[in-house]
Each structure stands twice: as structure tokens, then as C-alpha cells.
Amino acid sequence: MATQVSEDVAARANAIKEEANALFASKKYEEAIEKYTAAIELNPNVAPYYANRAFAHTKLEAYGSAILDGDKAIEVDPKYAKGYYRRGVGKYALARYKEAAKDFRIVVRLAPNDKDAKLKLDDCEKTAARIAFEKAIASDEVIKRVSDSIDVQSVLVEDSYDGVRIDDGKITKEFVDDMIQRFTDQKKVHKRYAYEIILQARKYFMEQPSLVDVKIPEDSKLTICGDVHGQFYDFINIFKLNGRPSEKNAYLFNGDFVDRGSFSLEIILTLFAYKSLYPTGMYLTRGNHETDDMNKVYGFEEEVKVKFSETMFKMFSETFICLPLAHLVQEKIFVVHGGLSSRDDVTLEEIKGIDRISKGQPGQGGLMSELLWADPQPLPGRSPSARGVGQKFGPDVTENFCKMNNIDMIIRSHEVKQQGYHIEHDGRCVTIFSAPNYCDSVGNKGAFINVTPDTEKGYKLDYVQFDAVEHPKSRSYTGRLGGF
């Protein structure tokens, strides 16, 4: 039953909604959400208020909250097409294709001229059918992996190729330097060498446990970086500021190398090549975007298919499932992309023993998924995540995990921070984010952490901030989430 609201209150609510719209247009999404909420508190009877707030939640990747606001908009007005659309987009972003298809089907019925809804409906139906088909095949026979069957030696490198070559399967510093310059100049590396880079990296990752121990030699340092999300020119700028990777200048990139930005392929090939060149100079953690569901929605799959082929994307997919899930630095710092579990009894040994390769894709529940998706919160305990996957964990959860496992702190990524990093939970939980001016719109700084050995504590942390650099314009590969 609708709440009775006077004309004066309704007018004030509408004025606040207009303020929220202006904030949204200025890309101040958190402030816009606060204003939409204020308008809703005054007048909860207006479906567009909820749909607009859902849109803002979507911009912040809070898809669970967007779905809930879609629910509210539909509750207020069951014939409001935009409510179903916003809810459908939230479900779509979480790879819940069958559910999203139901919402887009209603949108098409209520708004027959909505071409974007028709495209999304078609995509959802085709994707759901493909997934069902693949599951049916998998239940009947073992699917042969592309990585195990491809014959790299049969791929001819034309005489006209003007880049440094890989001879006898050995990736050299000269090759990597040349490849980075090619990428900077917006050229491609030959597909044969891309295959070799992927296969060599995959071999290393397959031999590692799900939790990798990292010791920093006395005369060396380890730099921990967060999300870089396809922002190749900002990614390379880290090396300009901090030195290129080597055995003494090691890096740990903590997930979400791909998606969103237009140069994900260039980043991941560079990281994989450095892993082969310097096995103890480059460490990589799997993020929630090194998964098939996210790559389909946020652009990496399409980017690889456009720049190379579907076969190459399958090789990346088969390699991503081999990436370690966490690292333990100097026996005291737990590094993971998302955060902590919904259980209080998780040990480092349990994490180390996760059979990530057999499991493949993390899904939307369980320990593996939580390590990739969880976020910290200021309040004690745990609560549902606005993302729609994983959960939030409080300072008491962090303290318990650290004490039980005899470690000092956790370093995680997964969230954009205006200063590039954020310290909370009494210093036990640090978020590091390394994609400045995220998606060319947020205006945040990037940051990384230099970790060096220390005789007293075992390690020393130094935080370094940096700004975005200019980059060439390139096509976007995230069209599946367009039309918001």
C-alpha cells in the first residue's frame, strides 16, 4: 500500500532527485546514491527513484544493491519497464543469465521499441544455451584442453615480422623489452609468441600451490600492486617509476589484470612473459576478473577474439584457473585479491590445499569464491555484500584470522580507493589499487607498496602514489554492459 505523501513533500523529494541526477551526471555516484536515498525517504512511491539509484549502484559495481532497487521499483510500479531493466542488468553483470533473460523479456513486452533490451535478451538466451550445452558435454566426456593440444611449432612466423623472436622456446629480456615497446606503439606480438608466453606461464602456475610463500632476499624488494584492469599505459608507468621486474626488484600483482580497460591483452602477456623470464621476480594472484563470467561481460573475451582468436582466449581461460589464489609474504603478510571467508576456522594450510585447477571457475559461493570477492567493512562481524557475491568482513574477523594463523596483516585489492590505498581494521587490513583514474572517469590516484626486509619486524612497508598518464584512444570491448 502506497504511503500518503503531501504535494509539498513530493515536490521536495523531486527537487532532491534532480540534485541526485546532477551528481550522477558529474560521475559522483556515491553522493548521488545518498541523494536518491533522501528522495526515497521523503517519497517512497516513485519507481524511477529506485531505478536511478540502481543505475548509480551499477556504476559502482554494487550489483546486489542494484538488483534490490530493481525489486523495489517493480514493487512500486509492476508495469515500469526500467525497473525490470535495471534488475536485469544487475543479474546480467553477475552472470545470472537465465534470470536476467526473464527481466529483459518483460522489458521487451512493456517497451517493444527498446532495442538495447532486445539485444541483451538475445545475448542472455544464447549464453545460457551455450553454458547448458557445455555442461551437457562435460558430463559425458572429458573436454580436451586447447593448451594441451595446440602445436605451437606449426605456427609459421612470417619473414616480414619485424619484432624480436623467441628462439628455442627461451623468452629473453631483449624479447620482453621489444614486446613492451611494440605494445606501447600499439603493435601486436606474433601469435606464435603469444601462445608460447601463455603456455610457459601456465606450466609455472600449475606447479604452484594455491597459497605461495614469498621470501624477499636481503638486498631486494617486493612491490605489491592492486588492480590494473587493462590500463596498459598506467601499468607500464609503474615500471618507469619503480624499475622493471627482476629477481631483485620483484613484483606481486594482486589480481584483476584484465577487463574494463582496452589493453588487457597487452598487460597479461607482459606479466606472463616476466613470469617466465624471472620466476621469482613476478608473482600473480587470481582476481575475480580472471574468470570466464567476468571476461564475457567486461570485455577481455571480446578483446582477445578481436586482436587474435577464440582459441587464444580459451588458452587464457585455461591458464587463469591455474593462477594461485593467495601469497604469504615474509611469513607475516597474507595477500589475496578479495578478502576473508564467511567461516572463522579457515587456516593458511586449507587455502594452500584448495584444488583450484580441478574446480576451474570459482562460482558464486564457497571459500575460493570468497577469497576473490570479499570486502572489508568498518563494523564488526559479517554482512551481505552490495556486489551480490561474497560478503563483507569486519575488524574482528580480520583480527581472528591473523591471530589464528600467526600473521600480522592482510593486503587485498578489489576496490577502487581515491588515494590508491586504504588502511583499516587497526592497521591489519590494507587495500591497494593500481589503476589511476579508473575507467577514465573516477579521478583516483593509483598506488603500490614496496616491501623490504627488516631485521626487527621482518618487513617494512612503503606506500607510493601515482597519477594517471595519457593513453591512446582505443575501442571499448565492454559493449555487453553498454546502454545503461
Short mmCIF file of C-alpha atoms in Angstrom, two decimals:
data_model
loop_
_atom_site.label_atom_id
_atom_site.label_comp_id
_atom_site.label_asym_id
_atom_site.label_seq_id
_atom_site.Cartn_x
_atom_site.Cartn_y
_atom_site.Cartn_z
CA MET A 1 0.00 0.00 0.00
CA ALA A 2 1.43 3.38 -1.01
CA THR A 3 2.49 5.83 1.69
CA GLN A 4 0.48 9.04 1.70
CA VAL A 5 2.69 12.00 0.75
CA SER A 6 1.65 15.66 0.55
CA GLU A 7 2.25 17.71 -2.56
CA ASP A 8 4.85 19.78 -0.69
CA VAL A 9 6.81 16.70 0.40
CA ALA A 10 6.57 15.19 -3.08
CA ALA A 11 7.94 18.42 -4.58
CA ARG A 12 10.85 18.44 -2.12
CA ALA A 13 11.62 14.81 -2.93
CA ASN A 14 11.61 15.59 -6.64
CA ALA A 15 13.98 18.51 -6.11
CA ILE A 16 16.39 16.22 -4.26
CA LYS A 17 16.11 13.69 -7.09
CA GLU A 18 17.17 16.42 -9.52
CA GLU A 19 20.21 17.13 -7.33
CA ALA A 20 21.00 13.43 -7.41
CA ASN A 21 20.73 13.38 -11.20
CA ALA A 22 23.21 16.26 -11.42
CA LEU A 23 25.65 14.42 -9.16
CA PHE A 24 25.24 11.31 -11.28
CA ALA A 25 25.98 13.30 -14.43
CA SER A 26 29.18 14.54 -12.73
CA LYS A 27 30.10 10.88 -12.00
CA LYS A 28 29.78 11.42 -8.24
CA TYR A 29 27.93 8.17 -7.81
CA GLU A 30 28.22 7.71 -4.04
CA GLU A 31 26.90 11.22 -3.42
CA ALA A 32 24.14 10.62 -5.96
CA ILE A 33 23.09 7.48 -4.09
CA GLU A 34 22.83 9.47 -0.86
CA LYS A 35 20.55 12.00 -2.58
CA TYR A 36 18.38 9.34 -4.21
CA THR A 37 18.04 7.71 -0.80
CA ALA A 38 16.97 11.02 0.72
CA ALA A 39 14.35 11.44 -2.01
CA ILE A 40 13.07 7.90 -1.40
CA GLU A 41 12.80 8.53 2.34
CA LEU A 42 10.59 11.52 1.64
CA ASN A 43 8.53 9.85 -1.07
CA PRO A 44 8.86 6.05 -1.40
CA ASN A 45 6.11 5.89 -4.04
CA VAL A 46 8.17 6.85 -7.12
CA ALA A 47 9.61 3.92 -9.06
CA PRO A 48 12.18 5.99 -11.04
CA TYR A 49 13.90 6.99 -7.78
CA TYR A 50 14.79 3.34 -7.17
CA ALA A 51 15.74 2.76 -10.80
CA ASN A 52 18.02 5.79 -10.78
CA ARG A 53 19.67 4.62 -7.57
CA ALA A 54 20.07 1.16 -9.11
CA PHE A 55 21.86 2.80 -12.04
CA ALA A 56 24.27 4.53 -9.64
CA HIS A 57 24.88 1.24 -7.79
CA THR A 58 25.67 -0.37 -11.13
CA LYS A 59 28.31 2.29 -11.83
CA LEU A 60 29.94 1.34 -8.51
CA GLU A 61 29.70 -2.37 -9.37
CA ALA A 62 27.32 -2.89 -6.43
CA TYR A 63 25.13 -5.22 -8.46
CA GLY A 64 23.43 -6.82 -5.48
CA SER A 65 22.15 -3.41 -4.41
CA ALA A 66 21.10 -2.64 -7.99
CA ILE A 67 19.01 -5.83 -8.06
CA LEU A 68 17.33 -4.91 -4.76
CA ASP A 69 16.48 -1.44 -6.08
CA GLY A 70 15.07 -3.03 -9.21
CA ASP A 71 12.87 -5.14 -6.94
CA LYS A 72 11.63 -2.00 -5.16
CA ALA A 73 10.91 -0.14 -8.39
CA ILE A 74 8.84 -3.10 -9.64
CA GLU A 75 7.03 -3.35 -6.31
CA VAL A 76 6.03 0.32 -6.60
CA ASP A 77 5.05 0.00 -10.27
CA PRO A 78 4.80 -3.51 -11.77
CA LYS A 79 4.49 -2.02 -15.26
CA TYR A 80 7.62 0.14 -15.01
CA ALA A 81 9.95 -1.27 -17.68
CA LYS A 82 13.06 0.47 -16.37
CA GLY A 83 12.74 -1.37 -13.05
CA TYR A 84 12.97 -4.74 -14.81
CA TYR A 85 15.79 -3.41 -16.99
CA ARG A 86 17.90 -2.27 -14.02
CA ARG A 87 17.33 -5.57 -12.24
CA GLY A 88 18.17 -7.47 -15.39
CA VAL A 89 21.43 -5.57 -15.82
CA GLY A 90 22.43 -6.40 -12.25
CA LYS A 91 21.77 -10.09 -12.80
CA TYR A 92 23.49 -9.99 -16.17
CA ALA A 93 26.64 -8.48 -14.64
CA LEU A 94 26.71 -11.36 -12.15
CA ALA A 95 26.37 -13.91 -14.99
CA ARG A 96 22.88 -14.94 -13.87
CA TYR A 97 21.79 -15.14 -17.50
CA LYS A 98 18.55 -17.12 -17.17
CA GLU A 99 17.22 -14.76 -14.50
CA ALA A 100 18.34 -11.70 -16.47
CA ALA A 101 16.61 -13.04 -19.58
CA LYS A 102 13.29 -13.14 -17.72
CA ASP A 103 13.62 -9.45 -16.84
CA PHE A 104 14.67 -8.37 -20.34
CA ARG A 105 11.79 -10.40 -21.78
CA ILE A 106 9.38 -8.33 -19.68
CA VAL A 107 11.09 -5.11 -20.77
CA VAL A 108 10.64 -6.09 -24.42
CA ARG A 109 6.97 -6.76 -23.80
CA LEU A 110 6.43 -3.46 -21.93
CA ALA A 111 8.65 -1.39 -24.23
CA PRO A 112 8.69 -3.07 -27.68
CA ASN A 113 10.91 -0.35 -29.18
CA ASP A 114 13.74 -0.82 -26.65
CA LYS A 115 16.44 -2.17 -28.99
CA ASP A 116 19.04 -2.48 -26.24
CA ALA A 117 16.78 -4.73 -24.16
CA LYS A 118 16.19 -6.92 -27.22
CA LEU A 119 19.95 -7.25 -27.75
CA LYS A 120 20.55 -8.12 -24.11
CA LEU A 121 17.71 -10.64 -24.16
CA ASP A 122 19.17 -12.30 -27.23
CA ASP A 123 22.63 -12.39 -25.67
CA CYS A 124 21.31 -13.85 -22.40
CA GLU A 125 19.38 -16.58 -24.17
CA LYS A 126 22.32 -17.55 -26.39
CA THR A 127 24.78 -17.52 -23.49
CA ALA A 128 22.52 -19.58 -21.24
CA ALA A 129 22.02 -22.11 -24.04
CA ARG A 130 25.76 -22.33 -24.68
CA ILE A 131 26.52 -22.87 -20.98
CA ALA A 132 23.88 -25.59 -20.76
CA PHE A 133 25.34 -27.28 -23.85
CA GLU A 134 28.88 -27.17 -22.45
CA LYS A 135 27.70 -28.65 -19.16
CA ALA A 136 25.96 -31.46 -21.02
CA ILE A 137 29.11 -32.25 -22.96
CA ALA A 138 31.25 -32.09 -19.83
CA SER A 139 29.01 -34.62 -18.09
CA ASP A 140 29.51 -37.13 -20.90
CA GLU A 141 33.19 -36.82 -21.71
CA VAL A 142 36.42 -35.17 -20.65
CA ILE A 143 36.91 -31.97 -22.62
CA LYS A 144 40.36 -31.76 -24.18
CA ARG A 145 42.11 -28.53 -23.28
CA VAL A 146 43.34 -26.32 -26.10
CA SER A 147 46.55 -25.69 -24.15
CA ASP A 148 47.36 -29.39 -24.20
CA SER A 149 46.64 -29.91 -27.88
CA ILE A 150 47.95 -26.86 -29.71
CA ASP A 151 51.12 -27.33 -31.76
CA VAL A 152 53.00 -24.05 -31.38
CA GLN A 153 55.86 -25.20 -33.59
CA SER A 154 53.50 -25.48 -36.54
CA VAL A 155 52.60 -21.78 -36.36
CA LEU A 156 54.68 -20.03 -39.01
CA VAL A 157 56.35 -16.70 -38.25
CA GLU A 158 56.48 -14.76 -41.50
CA ASP A 159 59.75 -13.27 -42.69
CA SER A 160 58.06 -9.86 -42.65
CA TYR A 161 57.66 -9.97 -38.83
CA ASP A 162 59.88 -7.14 -37.57
CA GLY A 163 59.98 -7.92 -33.84
CA VAL A 164 62.50 -9.79 -31.69
CA ARG A 165 61.85 -13.53 -31.88
CA ILE A 166 61.72 -16.34 -29.35
CA ASP A 167 64.35 -18.92 -30.25
CA ASP A 168 64.21 -22.48 -28.91
CA GLY A 169 61.36 -21.51 -26.58
CA LYS A 170 63.54 -19.18 -24.49
CA ILE A 171 61.97 -15.85 -23.51
CA THR A 172 64.74 -13.28 -23.14
CA LYS A 173 64.93 -9.78 -21.66
CA GLU A 174 65.53 -8.48 -25.18
CA PHE A 175 62.29 -10.10 -26.35
CA VAL A 176 60.25 -8.72 -23.42
CA ASP A 177 61.66 -5.20 -23.84
CA ASP A 178 60.84 -5.30 -27.54
CA MET A 179 57.35 -6.63 -26.87
CA ILE A 180 56.61 -3.83 -24.40
CA GLN A 181 57.75 -1.26 -26.95
CA ARG A 182 55.57 -2.88 -29.61
CA PHE A 183 52.58 -2.70 -27.28
CA THR A 184 53.38 0.92 -26.44
CA ASP A 185 53.38 1.66 -30.18
CA GLN A 186 50.05 -0.23 -30.49
CA LYS A 187 51.57 -3.11 -32.43
CA LYS A 188 50.95 -6.79 -31.78
CA VAL A 189 53.34 -9.57 -30.95
CA HIS A 190 53.16 -12.57 -33.29
CA LYS A 191 50.52 -15.11 -32.31
CA ARG A 192 53.10 -17.89 -32.10
CA TYR A 193 54.97 -15.99 -29.41
CA ALA A 194 51.75 -15.13 -27.61
CA TYR A 195 50.97 -18.86 -27.49
CA GLU A 196 54.45 -19.63 -26.17
CA ILE A 197 54.17 -16.98 -23.45
CA ILE A 198 50.81 -18.33 -22.27
CA LEU A 199 51.93 -21.96 -22.27
CA GLN A 200 55.14 -21.26 -20.36
CA ALA A 201 53.32 -19.23 -17.72
CA ARG A 202 50.65 -21.90 -17.39
CA LYS A 203 53.33 -24.51 -16.70
CA TYR A 204 54.74 -22.44 -13.84
CA PHE A 205 51.34 -21.80 -12.28
CA MET A 206 50.27 -25.44 -12.48
CA GLU A 207 53.28 -26.39 -10.38
CA GLN A 208 52.47 -23.87 -7.61
CA PRO A 209 50.16 -24.41 -4.62
CA SER A 210 47.08 -22.23 -4.16
CA LEU A 211 48.96 -20.25 -1.48
CA VAL A 212 52.52 -19.34 -2.49
CA ASP A 213 55.22 -18.45 0.05
CA VAL A 214 57.29 -15.42 -0.94
CA LYS A 215 60.61 -14.66 0.75
CA ILE A 216 62.37 -11.37 -0.02
CA PRO A 217 66.19 -11.63 -0.17
CA GLU A 218 68.12 -9.14 1.99
CA ASP A 219 69.29 -6.98 -0.90
CA SER A 220 65.94 -6.99 -2.74
CA LYS A 221 62.40 -5.63 -2.59
CA LEU A 222 58.92 -6.83 -3.49
CA THR A 223 56.37 -4.40 -4.91
CA ILE A 224 52.71 -5.28 -4.36
CA CYS A 225 50.27 -3.82 -6.90
CA GLY A 226 46.49 -3.97 -7.00
CA ASP A 227 44.01 -3.94 -9.88
CA VAL A 228 45.34 -2.63 -13.20
CA HIS A 229 42.27 -3.53 -15.32
CA GLY A 230 43.60 -3.23 -18.84
CA GLN A 231 45.15 0.23 -18.30
CA PHE A 232 48.41 -0.68 -20.03
CA TYR A 233 49.98 2.78 -20.10
CA ASP A 234 49.40 3.29 -16.36
CA PHE A 235 50.67 -0.25 -15.79
CA ILE A 236 53.93 0.44 -17.67
CA ASN A 237 54.27 3.72 -15.78
CA ILE A 238 54.63 1.67 -12.58
CA PHE A 239 57.80 0.15 -14.04
CA LYS A 240 59.05 3.61 -15.05
CA LEU A 241 58.55 4.87 -11.50
CA ASN A 242 59.71 1.79 -9.65
CA GLY A 243 62.01 -0.12 -12.00
CA ARG A 244 61.28 -3.04 -14.29
CA PRO A 245 60.85 -6.51 -12.81
CA SER A 246 63.92 -8.59 -12.00
CA GLU A 247 64.92 -11.16 -9.39
CA LYS A 248 65.98 -8.33 -7.05
CA ASN A 249 63.12 -5.98 -7.98
CA ALA A 250 60.23 -8.41 -7.74
CA TYR A 251 56.52 -7.66 -8.21
CA LEU A 252 53.31 -9.21 -6.96
CA PHE A 253 50.27 -8.17 -8.99
CA ASN A 254 47.22 -8.97 -6.90
CA GLY A 255 44.56 -9.86 -9.47
CA ASP A 256 42.24 -8.08 -11.90
CA PHE A 257 44.83 -7.61 -14.62
CA VAL A 258 42.17 -7.72 -17.34
CA ASP A 259 38.70 -6.37 -18.23
CA ARG A 260 37.38 -2.81 -18.29
CA GLY A 261 40.38 -1.18 -19.99
CA SER A 262 41.15 -1.56 -23.68
CA PHE A 263 44.66 -3.02 -23.32
CA SER A 264 44.13 -6.08 -21.14
CA LEU A 265 45.83 -8.40 -23.62
CA GLU A 266 48.99 -6.29 -23.58
CA ILE A 267 49.11 -6.34 -19.77
CA ILE A 268 48.56 -10.05 -19.32
CA LEU A 269 51.11 -11.03 -21.98
CA THR A 270 53.66 -8.73 -20.34
CA LEU A 271 53.01 -10.24 -16.90
CA PHE A 272 53.15 -13.81 -18.19
CA ALA A 273 56.38 -13.09 -20.11
CA TYR A 274 58.01 -11.67 -16.99
CA LYS A 275 56.90 -14.75 -15.04
CA SER A 276 58.82 -16.92 -17.48
CA LEU A 277 61.82 -14.57 -17.59
CA TYR A 278 62.06 -14.10 -13.81
CA PRO A 279 60.11 -16.84 -11.97
CA THR A 280 60.89 -15.31 -8.54
CA GLY A 281 60.66 -11.76 -9.88
CA MET A 282 56.96 -11.87 -10.80
CA TYR A 283 54.08 -13.27 -8.74
CA LEU A 284 50.44 -13.17 -9.84
CA THR A 285 47.29 -13.70 -7.77
CA ARG A 286 43.98 -14.62 -9.38
CA GLY A 287 41.32 -11.93 -9.13
CA ASN A 288 37.57 -12.16 -9.61
CA HIS A 289 38.09 -10.85 -13.17
CA GLU A 290 40.36 -13.73 -14.14
CA THR A 291 37.21 -15.79 -14.67
CA ASP A 292 35.07 -16.70 -17.67
CA ASP A 293 31.91 -15.00 -16.37
CA MET A 294 33.61 -11.64 -15.84
CA ASN A 295 35.64 -11.84 -19.07
CA LYS A 296 32.47 -12.36 -21.06
CA VAL A 297 30.73 -9.31 -19.59
CA TYR A 298 33.62 -6.89 -19.07
CA GLY A 299 35.49 -7.18 -22.33
CA PHE A 300 38.56 -9.42 -22.13
CA GLU A 301 36.99 -12.26 -24.12
CA GLU A 302 35.94 -9.94 -26.92
CA GLU A 303 39.29 -8.11 -26.89
CA VAL A 304 41.28 -11.34 -27.33
CA LYS A 305 38.95 -12.56 -30.08
CA VAL A 306 39.27 -9.25 -31.94
CA LYS A 307 43.05 -9.00 -31.57
CA PHE A 308 43.78 -12.72 -32.03
CA SER A 309 41.26 -15.57 -31.84
CA GLU A 310 38.81 -17.60 -29.79
CA THR A 311 41.49 -20.28 -29.42
CA MET A 312 43.76 -17.82 -27.68
CA PHE A 313 41.01 -16.75 -25.29
CA LYS A 314 40.46 -20.41 -24.36
CA MET A 315 44.18 -20.69 -23.60
CA PHE A 316 43.97 -17.68 -21.29
CA SER A 317 40.91 -19.17 -19.59
CA GLU A 318 42.75 -22.45 -19.03
CA THR A 319 45.71 -20.53 -17.62
CA PHE A 320 43.66 -18.30 -15.32
CA ILE A 321 42.33 -21.35 -13.48
CA CYS A 322 45.95 -22.25 -12.64
CA LEU A 323 46.76 -18.89 -11.02
CA PRO A 324 47.47 -19.04 -7.25
CA LEU A 325 44.71 -17.71 -5.01
CA ALA A 326 46.94 -16.02 -2.42
CA HIS A 327 50.51 -15.34 -1.32
CA LEU A 328 52.21 -15.25 2.08
CA VAL A 329 54.98 -12.63 2.15
CA GLN A 330 57.77 -12.88 4.73
CA GLU A 331 55.59 -15.39 6.64
CA LYS A 332 53.56 -12.47 8.03
CA ILE A 333 51.58 -10.76 5.24
CA PHE A 334 48.64 -12.58 3.65
CA VAL A 335 47.99 -11.20 0.14
CA VAL A 336 44.68 -12.05 -1.54
CA HIS A 337 42.57 -10.27 -4.14
CA GLY A 338 39.25 -10.02 -2.29
CA GLY A 339 39.34 -10.92 1.38
CA LEU A 340 38.37 -13.32 4.11
CA SER A 341 35.91 -16.17 4.31
CA SER A 342 32.46 -16.47 5.89
CA ARG A 343 33.99 -19.07 8.23
CA ASP A 344 36.11 -18.37 11.32
CA ASP A 345 38.21 -21.54 11.14
CA VAL A 346 39.98 -21.08 7.78
CA THR A 347 43.71 -21.74 8.00
CA LEU A 348 46.55 -20.95 5.63
CA GLU A 349 47.06 -24.68 5.14
CA GLU A 350 43.46 -25.08 3.99
CA ILE A 351 43.90 -22.26 1.48
CA LYS A 352 47.18 -23.75 0.27
CA GLY A 353 45.43 -27.06 -0.34
CA ILE A 354 42.49 -25.74 -2.41
CA ASP A 355 42.24 -27.79 -5.62
CA ARG A 356 41.72 -24.70 -7.76
CA ILE A 357 42.65 -26.33 -11.06
CA SER A 358 40.05 -29.09 -10.82
CA LYS A 359 37.43 -26.61 -9.67
CA GLY A 360 38.20 -24.25 -12.55
CA GLN A 361 35.73 -21.38 -12.29
CA PRO A 362 35.13 -20.18 -8.71
CA GLY A 363 31.34 -19.87 -8.92
CA GLN A 364 29.44 -17.59 -6.54
CA GLY A 365 29.90 -19.37 -3.23
CA GLY A 366 32.44 -21.26 -1.14
CA LEU A 367 35.95 -20.46 0.06
CA MET A 368 37.55 -19.99 -3.35
CA SER A 369 34.88 -17.51 -4.42
CA GLU A 370 35.08 -15.63 -1.12
CA LEU A 371 38.83 -15.14 -1.42
CA LEU A 372 38.24 -13.46 -4.78
CA TRP A 373 35.12 -11.41 -3.91
CA ALA A 374 35.03 -10.39 -0.22
CA ASP A 375 35.37 -6.78 1.01
CA PRO A 376 36.19 -5.30 4.44
CA GLN A 377 33.69 -3.27 6.45
CA PRO A 378 34.22 -0.95 9.46
CA LEU A 379 31.64 -2.68 11.70
CA PRO A 380 32.36 -5.98 13.50
CA GLY A 381 31.07 -9.27 12.13
CA ARG A 382 29.97 -10.03 8.60
CA SER A 383 27.22 -8.75 6.31
CA PRO A 384 25.97 -9.38 2.75
CA SER A 385 27.96 -7.67 0.01
CA ALA A 386 26.41 -4.97 -2.16
CA ARG A 387 28.18 -6.71 -5.06
CA GLY A 388 25.74 -9.60 -4.94
CA VAL A 389 28.60 -12.10 -4.50
CA GLY A 390 30.75 -12.76 -1.43
CA GLN A 391 30.38 -10.94 1.87
CA LYS A 392 31.83 -8.14 3.94
CA PHE A 393 34.05 -8.85 6.94
CA GLY A 394 34.75 -6.67 9.96
CA PRO A 395 37.86 -5.86 12.03
CA ASP A 396 37.15 -8.69 14.47
CA VAL A 397 37.14 -11.19 11.58
CA THR A 398 40.49 -9.86 10.38
CA GLU A 399 41.98 -9.96 13.88
CA ASN A 400 40.81 -13.53 14.44
CA PHE A 401 42.24 -14.70 11.11
CA CYS A 402 45.60 -13.05 11.78
CA LYS A 403 45.94 -14.40 15.31
CA MET A 404 44.85 -17.92 14.39
CA ASN A 405 47.35 -18.07 11.52
CA ASN A 406 50.16 -16.20 13.31
CA ILE A 407 50.37 -13.41 10.75
CA ASP A 408 50.37 -9.61 11.09
CA MET A 409 48.04 -8.37 8.38
CA ILE A 410 46.29 -8.88 5.06
CA ILE A 411 46.82 -6.90 1.87
CA ARG A 412 43.99 -7.07 -0.62
CA SER A 413 42.75 -5.15 -3.68
CA HIS A 414 39.36 -5.40 -5.45
CA GLU A 415 38.11 -1.88 -4.59
CA VAL A 416 38.94 1.49 -6.10
CA LYS A 417 40.28 3.93 -3.48
CA GLN A 418 40.62 7.66 -4.09
CA GLN A 419 44.15 7.77 -2.68
CA GLY A 420 45.16 4.47 -4.27
CA TYR A 421 45.28 2.67 -0.94
CA HIS A 422 43.36 2.49 2.32
CA ILE A 423 44.39 1.21 5.77
CA GLU A 424 41.74 -0.07 8.18
CA HIS A 425 40.97 -2.69 10.82
CA ASP A 426 43.57 -1.23 13.20
CA GLY A 427 46.22 -1.45 10.51
CA ARG A 428 45.66 -5.15 9.88
CA CYS A 429 43.84 -4.71 6.54
CA VAL A 430 45.22 -2.71 3.60
CA THR A 431 43.53 -2.21 0.23
CA ILE A 432 45.84 -1.43 -2.68
CA PHE A 433 44.50 -0.28 -6.08
CA SER A 434 46.83 0.45 -9.01
CA ALA A 435 44.54 1.72 -11.79
CA PRO A 436 44.59 5.54 -11.52
CA ASN A 437 41.62 7.46 -12.91
CA TYR A 438 39.81 4.14 -13.08
CA CYS A 439 37.87 3.69 -16.32
CA ASP A 440 38.97 7.21 -17.35
CA SER A 441 36.32 8.65 -15.06
CA VAL A 442 36.86 8.17 -11.30
CA GLY A 443 39.79 10.58 -10.82
CA ASN A 444 41.52 8.42 -8.19
CA LYS A 445 45.23 8.01 -7.66
CA GLY A 446 46.95 4.68 -8.13
CA ALA A 447 49.33 3.21 -5.57
CA PHE A 448 51.70 0.34 -4.88
CA ILE A 449 53.50 -0.94 -1.79
CA ASN A 450 57.24 -1.55 -1.62
CA VAL A 451 58.06 -4.31 0.85
CA THR A 452 61.67 -4.66 2.02
CA PRO A 453 63.24 -6.95 4.63
CA ASP A 454 63.59 -5.56 8.15
CA THR A 455 65.59 -7.11 10.95
CA GLU A 456 63.09 -6.25 13.71
CA LYS A 457 59.66 -6.88 12.21
CA GLY A 458 60.70 -8.95 9.23
CA TYR A 459 59.47 -6.40 6.69
CA LYS A 460 58.97 -2.70 6.06
CA LEU A 461 56.13 -1.18 4.01
CA ASP A 462 56.42 1.98 1.91
CA TYR A 463 53.34 3.31 0.09
CA VAL A 464 53.84 5.07 -3.26
CA GLN A 465 51.05 7.00 -5.01
CA PHE A 466 50.98 7.95 -8.67
CA ASP A 467 48.70 9.70 -11.16
CA ALA A 468 47.27 8.51 -14.46
CA VAL A 469 49.19 9.10 -17.66
CA GLU A 470 47.86 9.83 -21.11
CA HIS A 471 46.97 6.91 -23.33
CA PRO A 472 45.84 6.49 -26.93
CA LYS A 473 42.15 6.28 -27.63
CA SER A 474 41.01 2.77 -28.41
CA ARG A 475 37.74 0.96 -28.92
CA SER A 476 35.92 -0.31 -25.86
CA TYR A 477 35.34 -4.03 -25.53
CA THR A 478 32.72 -3.77 -22.78
CA GLY A 479 29.76 -3.35 -25.10
CA ARG A 480 27.83 -6.08 -23.32
CA LEU A 481 27.30 -3.70 -20.42
CA GLY A 482 26.57 -0.71 -22.63
CA GLY A 483 23.22 1.01 -22.83
CA PHE A 484 22.85 1.74 -19.11
#
